[in-house]
Amino acid sequence: ETGVTQSPTHLIKTRGQQVTLRCSSQSGHNTVSWYQQALGQGPQFIFQYYREEENGRGNFPPRFSGLQFPNYSSELNVNALELDDSALYLCASSLARQGYTGELFFGEGSRLTVL
Amino acid sequence: KNQVEQSPQSLIILEGKNCTLQCNYTVSPFSNLRWYKQDTGRGPVSLTIMTFSENTKSNGRYTATLDADTKQSSLHITASQLSDSASYICVVSDHYGGSQGNLIFGKGTKLSVKP
């Protein structure tokens, strides 16, 4: 157990809808990052939040957005869903210190299917 | 362009046998290299993290090696068990920094251990 929990575990949406995925980070961690993992591929970095501010973003369009709350939990929001958004969405928490990318602790993921 | 290449893409071995997975990277400047184990449909779990000065690191039956000169790493699994069936992902951090966007993920090697 990594202490990182994600919800929901599975969900099905239709094209054009919006979805919110949630992540509770490990106690004491100040950084949350989100990844999209298509079937048979490695995780692709979406963005990272450090102390409630986005401080890194991968090659994803603006319809992918997020939040980090004062308790360091986080949300990933995806608007105008497309079929290609179907994937496993992973959340990872870490304790970032100056000059060092901390060890990542992943949640079990949220499996999104877009029909 | 920073890249992480893993080989083989997939591998089937018999229970009790040893195997070695490869990771080649073109990431520069290099900070650290990580190996993760990911069971199907679940989040990755950290096996090892190695910095520039570390040549080898063990975690039970898993032993990772790093050659920073040739930019190669390997993960050796000894006396394989059925529970070792998973994808093994190599991740390289390109420099000391706070953004998780500096982590470059490989696509993984899918290992199947048969009885």
PDB file of C-alpha atoms in Angstrom:
ATOM      1  CA  GLU A   1       0.000   0.000   0.000  1.00  0.00           C
ATOM      2  CA  THR A   2       1.357   3.399  -1.022  1.00  0.00           C
ATOM      3  CA  GLY A   3      -1.094   5.524   0.954  1.00  0.00           C
ATOM      4  CA  VAL A   4      -2.298   7.203  -2.250  1.00  0.00           C
ATOM      5  CA  THR A   5      -5.970   6.680  -3.030  1.00  0.00           C
ATOM      6  CA  GLN A   6      -7.818   7.469  -6.237  1.00  0.00           C
ATOM      7  CA  SER A   7     -11.508   7.605  -7.059  1.00  0.00           C
ATOM      8  CA  PRO A   8     -13.431   6.417  -8.876  1.00  0.00           C
ATOM      9  CA  THR A   9     -11.646   3.212  -9.859  1.00  0.00           C
ATOM     10  CA  HIS A  10     -13.649   2.769 -13.062  1.00  0.00           C
ATOM     11  CA  LEU A  11     -16.008   5.000 -14.989  1.00  0.00           C
ATOM     12  CA  ILE A  12     -17.648   5.194 -18.379  1.00  0.00           C
ATOM     13  CA  LYS A  13     -18.437   8.467 -20.127  1.00  0.00           C
ATOM     14  CA  THR A  14     -19.628   9.480 -23.576  1.00  0.00           C
ATOM     15  CA  ARG A  15     -17.845  11.742 -26.017  1.00  0.00           C
ATOM     16  CA  GLY A  16     -18.250  15.433 -25.172  1.00  0.00           C
ATOM     17  CA  GLN A  17     -18.906  14.894 -21.488  1.00  0.00           C
ATOM     18  CA  GLN A  18     -16.760  16.137 -18.612  1.00  0.00           C
ATOM     19  CA  VAL A  19     -15.076  14.049 -15.912  1.00  0.00           C
ATOM     20  CA  THR A  20     -13.436  14.732 -12.535  1.00  0.00           C
ATOM     21  CA  LEU A  21     -10.944  12.300 -11.027  1.00  0.00           C
ATOM     22  CA  ARG A  22      -9.768  12.567  -7.432  1.00  0.00           C
ATOM     23  CA  CYS A  23      -6.569  11.733  -5.598  1.00  0.00           C
ATOM     24  CA  SER A  24      -5.631  11.748  -1.919  1.00  0.00           C
ATOM     25  CA  SER A  25      -1.890  11.955  -1.489  1.00  0.00           C
ATOM     26  CA  GLN A  26       0.270  10.208   1.083  1.00  0.00           C
ATOM     27  CA  SER A  27       0.441  11.958   4.426  1.00  0.00           C
ATOM     28  CA  GLY A  28       3.258  14.518   4.531  1.00  0.00           C
ATOM     29  CA  HIS A  29       3.641  14.747   0.757  1.00  0.00           C
ATOM     30  CA  ASN A  30       3.428  18.188  -0.840  1.00  0.00           C
ATOM     31  CA  THR A  31       3.447  17.316  -4.534  1.00  0.00           C
ATOM     32  CA  VAL A  32       0.942  15.542  -6.742  1.00  0.00           C
ATOM     33  CA  SER A  33       1.426  14.625 -10.381  1.00  0.00           C
ATOM     34  CA  TRP A  34      -0.990  13.098 -12.862  1.00  0.00           C
ATOM     35  CA  TYR A  35      -0.287  10.669 -15.680  1.00  0.00           C
ATOM     36  CA  GLN A  36      -2.256   9.197 -18.557  1.00  0.00           C
ATOM     37  CA  GLN A  37      -1.453   5.615 -19.493  1.00  0.00           C
ATOM     38  CA  ALA A  38      -2.899   4.152 -22.658  1.00  0.00           C
ATOM     39  CA  LEU A  39      -3.061   0.385 -23.007  1.00  0.00           C
ATOM     40  CA  GLY A  40       0.389  -1.096 -23.589  1.00  0.00           C
ATOM     41  CA  GLN A  41       2.161   2.236 -23.152  1.00  0.00           C
ATOM     42  CA  GLY A  42       4.187   3.877 -20.406  1.00  0.00           C
ATOM     43  CA  PRO A  43       2.641   6.684 -18.351  1.00  0.00           C
ATOM     44  CA  GLN A  44       2.565  10.126 -19.993  1.00  0.00           C
ATOM     45  CA  PHE A  45       3.002  13.152 -17.724  1.00  0.00           C
ATOM     46  CA  ILE A  46      -0.016  15.483 -17.663  1.00  0.00           C
ATOM     47  CA  PHE A  47       0.888  18.020 -14.965  1.00  0.00           C
ATOM     48  CA  GLN A  48       2.167  18.466 -11.446  1.00  0.00           C
ATOM     49  CA  TYR A  49       0.960  20.523  -8.496  1.00  0.00           C
ATOM     50  CA  TYR A  50       3.242  21.736  -5.752  1.00  0.00           C
ATOM     51  CA  ARG A  51       1.699  23.518  -2.779  1.00  0.00           C
ATOM     52  CA  GLU A  52      -1.530  24.213  -4.683  1.00  0.00           C
ATOM     53  CA  GLU A  53       0.106  25.643  -7.807  1.00  0.00           C
ATOM     54  CA  GLU A  54       0.746  23.978 -11.149  1.00  0.00           C
ATOM     55  CA  ASN A  55       4.531  23.884 -11.668  1.00  0.00           C
ATOM     56  CA  GLY A  56       4.950  21.568 -14.610  1.00  0.00           C
ATOM     57  CA  ARG A  57       2.864  20.450 -17.553  1.00  0.00           C
ATOM     58  CA  GLY A  58       3.230  17.861 -20.278  1.00  0.00           C
ATOM     59  CA  ASN A  59       1.946  17.981 -23.844  1.00  0.00           C
ATOM     60  CA  PHE A  60      -1.763  17.953 -23.054  1.00  0.00           C
ATOM     61  CA  PRO A  61      -4.412  20.449 -24.244  1.00  0.00           C
ATOM     62  CA  PRO A  62      -6.045  23.004 -21.911  1.00  0.00           C
ATOM     63  CA  ARG A  63      -9.168  20.875 -21.574  1.00  0.00           C
ATOM     64  CA  PHE A  64      -7.063  18.878 -19.101  1.00  0.00           C
ATOM     65  CA  SER A  65      -6.998  20.941 -15.913  1.00  0.00           C
ATOM     66  CA  GLY A  66      -6.400  20.339 -12.245  1.00  0.00           C
ATOM     67  CA  LEU A  67      -6.495  21.557  -8.696  1.00  0.00           C
ATOM     68  CA  GLN A  68      -4.578  20.880  -5.522  1.00  0.00           C
ATOM     69  CA  PHE A  69      -6.224  21.605  -2.196  1.00  0.00           C
ATOM     70  CA  PRO A  70      -4.684  22.825   1.088  1.00  0.00           C
ATOM     71  CA  ASN A  71      -4.599  19.231   2.369  1.00  0.00           C
ATOM     72  CA  TYR A  72      -2.582  18.375  -0.795  1.00  0.00           C
ATOM     73  CA  SER A  73      -5.318  16.213  -2.303  1.00  0.00           C
ATOM     74  CA  SER A  74      -5.921  16.838  -5.988  1.00  0.00           C
ATOM     75  CA  GLU A  75      -8.402  16.690  -8.836  1.00  0.00           C
ATOM     76  CA  LEU A  76      -7.961  16.113 -12.545  1.00  0.00           C
ATOM     77  CA  ASN A  77     -10.692  17.533 -14.761  1.00  0.00           C
ATOM     78  CA  VAL A  78     -11.128  16.687 -18.413  1.00  0.00           C
ATOM     79  CA  ASN A  79     -13.628  18.587 -20.532  1.00  0.00           C
ATOM     80  CA  ALA A  80     -15.100  17.720 -23.923  1.00  0.00           C
ATOM     81  CA  LEU A  81     -14.055  14.090 -23.682  1.00  0.00           C
ATOM     82  CA  GLU A  82     -12.725  12.389 -26.803  1.00  0.00           C
ATOM     83  CA  LEU A  83     -12.471   8.685 -27.575  1.00  0.00           C
ATOM     84  CA  ASP A  84      -8.662   8.873 -27.271  1.00  0.00           C
ATOM     85  CA  ASP A  85      -9.012  10.003 -23.667  1.00  0.00           C
ATOM     86  CA  SER A  86      -9.825   6.402 -22.753  1.00  0.00           C
ATOM     87  CA  ALA A  87      -6.937   5.344 -20.510  1.00  0.00           C
ATOM     88  CA  LEU A  88      -5.754   4.589 -16.999  1.00  0.00           C
ATOM     89  CA  TYR A  89      -5.198   7.861 -15.133  1.00  0.00           C
ATOM     90  CA  LEU A  90      -2.555   7.631 -12.448  1.00  0.00           C
ATOM     91  CA  CYS A  91      -1.907   9.981  -9.594  1.00  0.00           C
ATOM     92  CA  ALA A  92       1.451  10.039  -7.803  1.00  0.00           C
ATOM     93  CA  SER A  93       2.413  11.887  -4.668  1.00  0.00           C
ATOM     94  CA  SER A  94       5.894  12.776  -3.494  1.00  0.00           C
ATOM     95  CA  LEU A  95       7.796  14.967  -1.103  1.00  0.00           C
ATOM     96  CA  ALA A  96       9.655  17.492  -3.223  1.00  0.00           C
ATOM     97  CA  ARG A  97      12.667  19.173  -1.736  1.00  0.00           C
ATOM     98  CA  GLN A  98      14.770  21.891  -3.282  1.00  0.00           C
ATOM     99  CA  GLY A  99      16.724  20.479  -6.190  1.00  0.00           C
ATOM    100  CA  TYR A 100      15.382  16.945  -5.937  1.00  0.00           C
ATOM    101  CA  THR A 101      12.443  15.164  -7.527  1.00  0.00           C
ATOM    102  CA  GLY A 102      11.210  12.914  -4.767  1.00  0.00           C
ATOM    103  CA  GLU A 103      10.286   9.255  -4.984  1.00  0.00           C
ATOM    104  CA  LEU A 104       6.858   8.772  -6.523  1.00  0.00           C
ATOM    105  CA  PHE A 105       4.129   6.822  -4.789  1.00  0.00           C
ATOM    106  CA  PHE A 106       1.362   5.909  -7.210  1.00  0.00           C
ATOM    107  CA  GLY A 107      -2.291   5.273  -6.614  1.00  0.00           C
ATOM    108  CA  GLU A 108      -4.086   2.354  -8.215  1.00  0.00           C
ATOM    109  CA  GLY A 109      -5.469   4.523 -10.975  1.00  0.00           C
ATOM    110  CA  SER A 110      -8.833   5.464 -12.426  1.00  0.00           C
ATOM    111  CA  ARG A 111      -9.813   3.551 -15.565  1.00  0.00           C
ATOM    112  CA  LEU A 112     -11.762   5.884 -17.880  1.00  0.00           C
ATOM    113  CA  THR A 113     -13.648   4.569 -20.893  1.00  0.00           C
ATOM    114  CA  VAL A 114     -15.084   7.072 -23.372  1.00  0.00           C
ATOM    115  CA  LEU A 115     -17.777   5.739 -25.695  1.00  0.00           C
TER     116      LEU A 115
ATOM    117  CA  LYS B   1      15.468  14.605 -27.543  1.00  0.00           C
ATOM    118  CA  ASN B   2      15.358  12.862 -24.158  1.00  0.00           C
ATOM    119  CA  GLN B   3      14.238   9.269 -24.619  1.00  0.00           C
ATOM    120  CA  VAL B   4      14.122   6.016 -22.699  1.00  0.00           C
ATOM    121  CA  GLU B   5      14.072   2.770 -24.683  1.00  0.00           C
ATOM    122  CA  GLN B   6      13.373  -0.599 -23.101  1.00  0.00           C
ATOM    123  CA  SER B   7      13.943  -4.086 -24.421  1.00  0.00           C
ATOM    124  CA  PRO B   8      12.604  -6.587 -24.939  1.00  0.00           C
ATOM    125  CA  GLN B   9       9.051  -5.341 -25.374  1.00  0.00           C
ATOM    126  CA  SER B  10       7.778  -8.596 -23.878  1.00  0.00           C
ATOM    127  CA  LEU B  11       9.310 -11.713 -22.393  1.00  0.00           C
ATOM    128  CA  ILE B  12       8.062 -15.142 -21.340  1.00  0.00           C
ATOM    129  CA  ILE B  13      10.088 -17.270 -18.911  1.00  0.00           C
ATOM    130  CA  LEU B  14       9.524 -20.365 -16.806  1.00  0.00           C
ATOM    131  CA  GLU B  15       9.110 -20.115 -13.056  1.00  0.00           C
ATOM    132  CA  GLY B  16      12.445 -20.361 -11.260  1.00  0.00           C
ATOM    133  CA  LYS B  17      14.482 -18.999 -14.158  1.00  0.00           C
ATOM    134  CA  ASN B  18      16.435 -15.746 -14.160  1.00  0.00           C
ATOM    135  CA  CYS B  19      15.954 -12.893 -16.609  1.00  0.00           C
ATOM    136  CA  THR B  20      17.418  -9.503 -17.453  1.00  0.00           C
ATOM    137  CA  LEU B  21      15.574  -6.469 -18.745  1.00  0.00           C
ATOM    138  CA  GLN B  22      17.346  -3.638 -20.529  1.00  0.00           C
ATOM    139  CA  CYS B  23      16.965   0.144 -20.490  1.00  0.00           C
ATOM    140  CA  ASN B  24      18.882   2.562 -22.719  1.00  0.00           C
ATOM    141  CA  TYR B  25      18.468   6.288 -22.355  1.00  0.00           C
ATOM    142  CA  THR B  26      19.525   9.467 -24.097  1.00  0.00           C
ATOM    143  CA  VAL B  27      18.575  11.746 -21.208  1.00  0.00           C
ATOM    144  CA  SER B  28      20.956  14.551 -20.394  1.00  0.00           C
ATOM    145  CA  PRO B  29      21.890  15.874 -17.938  1.00  0.00           C
ATOM    146  CA  PHE B  30      21.265  12.764 -15.890  1.00  0.00           C
ATOM    147  CA  SER B  31      20.070  12.815 -12.292  1.00  0.00           C
ATOM    148  CA  ASN B  32      18.726   9.396 -11.393  1.00  0.00           C
ATOM    149  CA  LEU B  33      17.219   6.242 -12.859  1.00  0.00           C
ATOM    150  CA  ARG B  34      14.270   4.355 -11.421  1.00  0.00           C
ATOM    151  CA  TRP B  35      12.712   0.968 -12.016  1.00  0.00           C
ATOM    152  CA  TYR B  36       9.030   0.402 -11.318  1.00  0.00           C
ATOM    153  CA  LYS B  37       6.920  -2.759 -11.331  1.00  0.00           C
ATOM    154  CA  GLN B  38       3.359  -2.390 -12.563  1.00  0.00           C
ATOM    155  CA  ASP B  39       0.817  -5.172 -12.207  1.00  0.00           C
ATOM    156  CA  THR B  40      -1.900  -5.164 -14.861  1.00  0.00           C
ATOM    157  CA  GLY B  41      -4.455  -2.417 -14.219  1.00  0.00           C
ATOM    158  CA  ARG B  42      -2.695  -1.148 -11.102  1.00  0.00           C
ATOM    159  CA  GLY B  43      -0.342   1.694 -10.240  1.00  0.00           C
ATOM    160  CA  PRO B  44       3.459   1.313 -10.561  1.00  0.00           C
ATOM    161  CA  VAL B  45       5.445   0.430  -7.466  1.00  0.00           C
ATOM    162  CA  SER B  46       9.045   1.565  -6.989  1.00  0.00           C
ATOM    163  CA  LEU B  47      11.765  -1.110  -7.042  1.00  0.00           C
ATOM    164  CA  THR B  48      14.981   0.939  -7.051  1.00  0.00           C
ATOM    165  CA  ILE B  49      16.322   4.455  -7.517  1.00  0.00           C
ATOM    166  CA  MET B  50      19.949   4.911  -8.575  1.00  0.00           C
ATOM    167  CA  THR B  51      21.990   8.069  -8.860  1.00  0.00           C
ATOM    168  CA  PHE B  52      25.006   8.727 -11.047  1.00  0.00           C
ATOM    169  CA  SER B  53      27.459   7.317  -8.529  1.00  0.00           C
ATOM    170  CA  GLU B  54      25.654   4.007  -7.971  1.00  0.00           C
ATOM    171  CA  ASN B  55      26.515   1.034 -10.187  1.00  0.00           C
ATOM    172  CA  THR B  56      24.252  -1.566  -8.641  1.00  0.00           C
ATOM    173  CA  LYS B  57      21.333  -1.729  -6.246  1.00  0.00           C
ATOM    174  CA  SER B  58      19.344  -4.680  -4.980  1.00  0.00           C
ATOM    175  CA  ASN B  59      15.822  -5.086  -3.657  1.00  0.00           C
ATOM    176  CA  GLY B  60      15.305  -8.725  -2.738  1.00  0.00           C
ATOM    177  CA  ARG B  61      15.434 -10.809  -5.924  1.00  0.00           C
ATOM    178  CA  TYR B  62      15.658  -7.652  -8.056  1.00  0.00           C
ATOM    179  CA  THR B  63      19.084  -6.214  -8.889  1.00  0.00           C
ATOM    180  CA  ALA B  64      19.483  -3.082 -10.984  1.00  0.00           C
ATOM    181  CA  THR B  65      22.731  -1.990 -12.599  1.00  0.00           C
ATOM    182  CA  LEU B  66      23.645   1.351 -14.071  1.00  0.00           C
ATOM    183  CA  ASP B  67      26.395   2.323 -16.490  1.00  0.00           C
ATOM    184  CA  ALA B  68      26.225   6.110 -16.742  1.00  0.00           C
ATOM    185  CA  ASP B  69      28.996   6.182 -19.356  1.00  0.00           C
ATOM    186  CA  THR B  70      27.095   4.040 -21.861  1.00  0.00           C
ATOM    187  CA  LYS B  71      23.714   5.268 -20.572  1.00  0.00           C
ATOM    188  CA  GLN B  72      22.443   1.775 -19.982  1.00  0.00           C
ATOM    189  CA  SER B  73      20.694   0.079 -17.113  1.00  0.00           C
ATOM    190  CA  SER B  74      19.513  -3.447 -16.536  1.00  0.00           C
ATOM    191  CA  LEU B  75      17.114  -5.095 -14.110  1.00  0.00           C
ATOM    192  CA  HIS B  76      17.965  -8.682 -13.226  1.00  0.00           C
ATOM    193  CA  ILE B  77      15.336 -10.913 -11.647  1.00  0.00           C
ATOM    194  CA  THR B  78      16.601 -14.022  -9.887  1.00  0.00           C
ATOM    195  CA  ALA B  79      14.620 -17.220  -9.352  1.00  0.00           C
ATOM    196  CA  SER B  80      11.455 -15.814 -10.908  1.00  0.00           C
ATOM    197  CA  GLN B  81       8.061 -16.362  -9.332  1.00  0.00           C
ATOM    198  CA  LEU B  82       4.578 -16.271 -10.832  1.00  0.00           C
ATOM    199  CA  SER B  83       3.976 -13.003  -8.965  1.00  0.00           C
ATOM    200  CA  ASP B  84       6.784 -11.384 -10.965  1.00  0.00           C
ATOM    201  CA  SER B  85       4.462 -11.316 -13.980  1.00  0.00           C
ATOM    202  CA  ALA B  86       4.034  -7.590 -14.603  1.00  0.00           C
ATOM    203  CA  SER B  87       5.307  -4.674 -16.662  1.00  0.00           C
ATOM    204  CA  TYR B  88       8.647  -3.223 -15.624  1.00  0.00           C
ATOM    205  CA  ILE B  89       9.104   0.452 -16.362  1.00  0.00           C
ATOM    206  CA  CYS B  90      12.399   2.340 -16.514  1.00  0.00           C
ATOM    207  CA  VAL B  91      12.207   6.052 -15.638  1.00  0.00           C
ATOM    208  CA  VAL B  92      15.010   8.588 -15.952  1.00  0.00           C
ATOM    209  CA  SER B  93      15.163  12.027 -14.329  1.00  0.00           C
ATOM    210  CA  ASP B  94      16.968  14.567 -16.450  1.00  0.00           C
ATOM    211  CA  HIS B  95      18.185  16.894 -13.681  1.00  0.00           C
ATOM    212  CA  TYR B  96      17.682  17.912 -10.124  1.00  0.00           C
ATOM    213  CA  GLY B  97      14.487  19.857 -10.038  1.00  0.00           C
ATOM    214  CA  GLY B  98      11.035  20.072  -8.601  1.00  0.00           C
ATOM    215  CA  SER B  99       8.876  19.380 -11.609  1.00  0.00           C
ATOM    216  CA  GLN B 100       7.876  15.794 -12.187  1.00  0.00           C
ATOM    217  CA  GLY B 101       7.901  16.700 -15.864  1.00  0.00           C
ATOM    218  CA  ASN B 102      11.615  15.979 -15.768  1.00  0.00           C
ATOM    219  CA  LEU B 103      10.883  12.264 -15.433  1.00  0.00           C
ATOM    220  CA  ILE B 104      11.041  10.419 -18.767  1.00  0.00           C
ATOM    221  CA  PHE B 105       9.211   7.093 -18.824  1.00  0.00           C
ATOM    222  CA  GLY B 106       9.986   4.079 -20.958  1.00  0.00           C
ATOM    223  CA  LYS B 107       7.157   2.022 -22.437  1.00  0.00           C
ATOM    224  CA  GLY B 108       7.967  -0.922 -20.223  1.00  0.00           C
ATOM    225  CA  THR B 109       8.791  -4.596 -20.653  1.00  0.00           C
ATOM    226  CA  LYS B 110       5.917  -7.011 -20.127  1.00  0.00           C
ATOM    227  CA  LEU B 111       7.160 -10.093 -18.288  1.00  0.00           C
ATOM    228  CA  SER B 112       5.128 -13.287 -18.098  1.00  0.00           C
ATOM    229  CA  VAL B 113       6.282 -16.048 -15.769  1.00  0.00           C
ATOM    230  CA  LYS B 114       4.781 -19.443 -16.586  1.00  0.00           C
ATOM    231  CA  PRO B 115       4.593 -22.476 -14.255  1.00  0.00           C
TER     232      PRO B 115
END
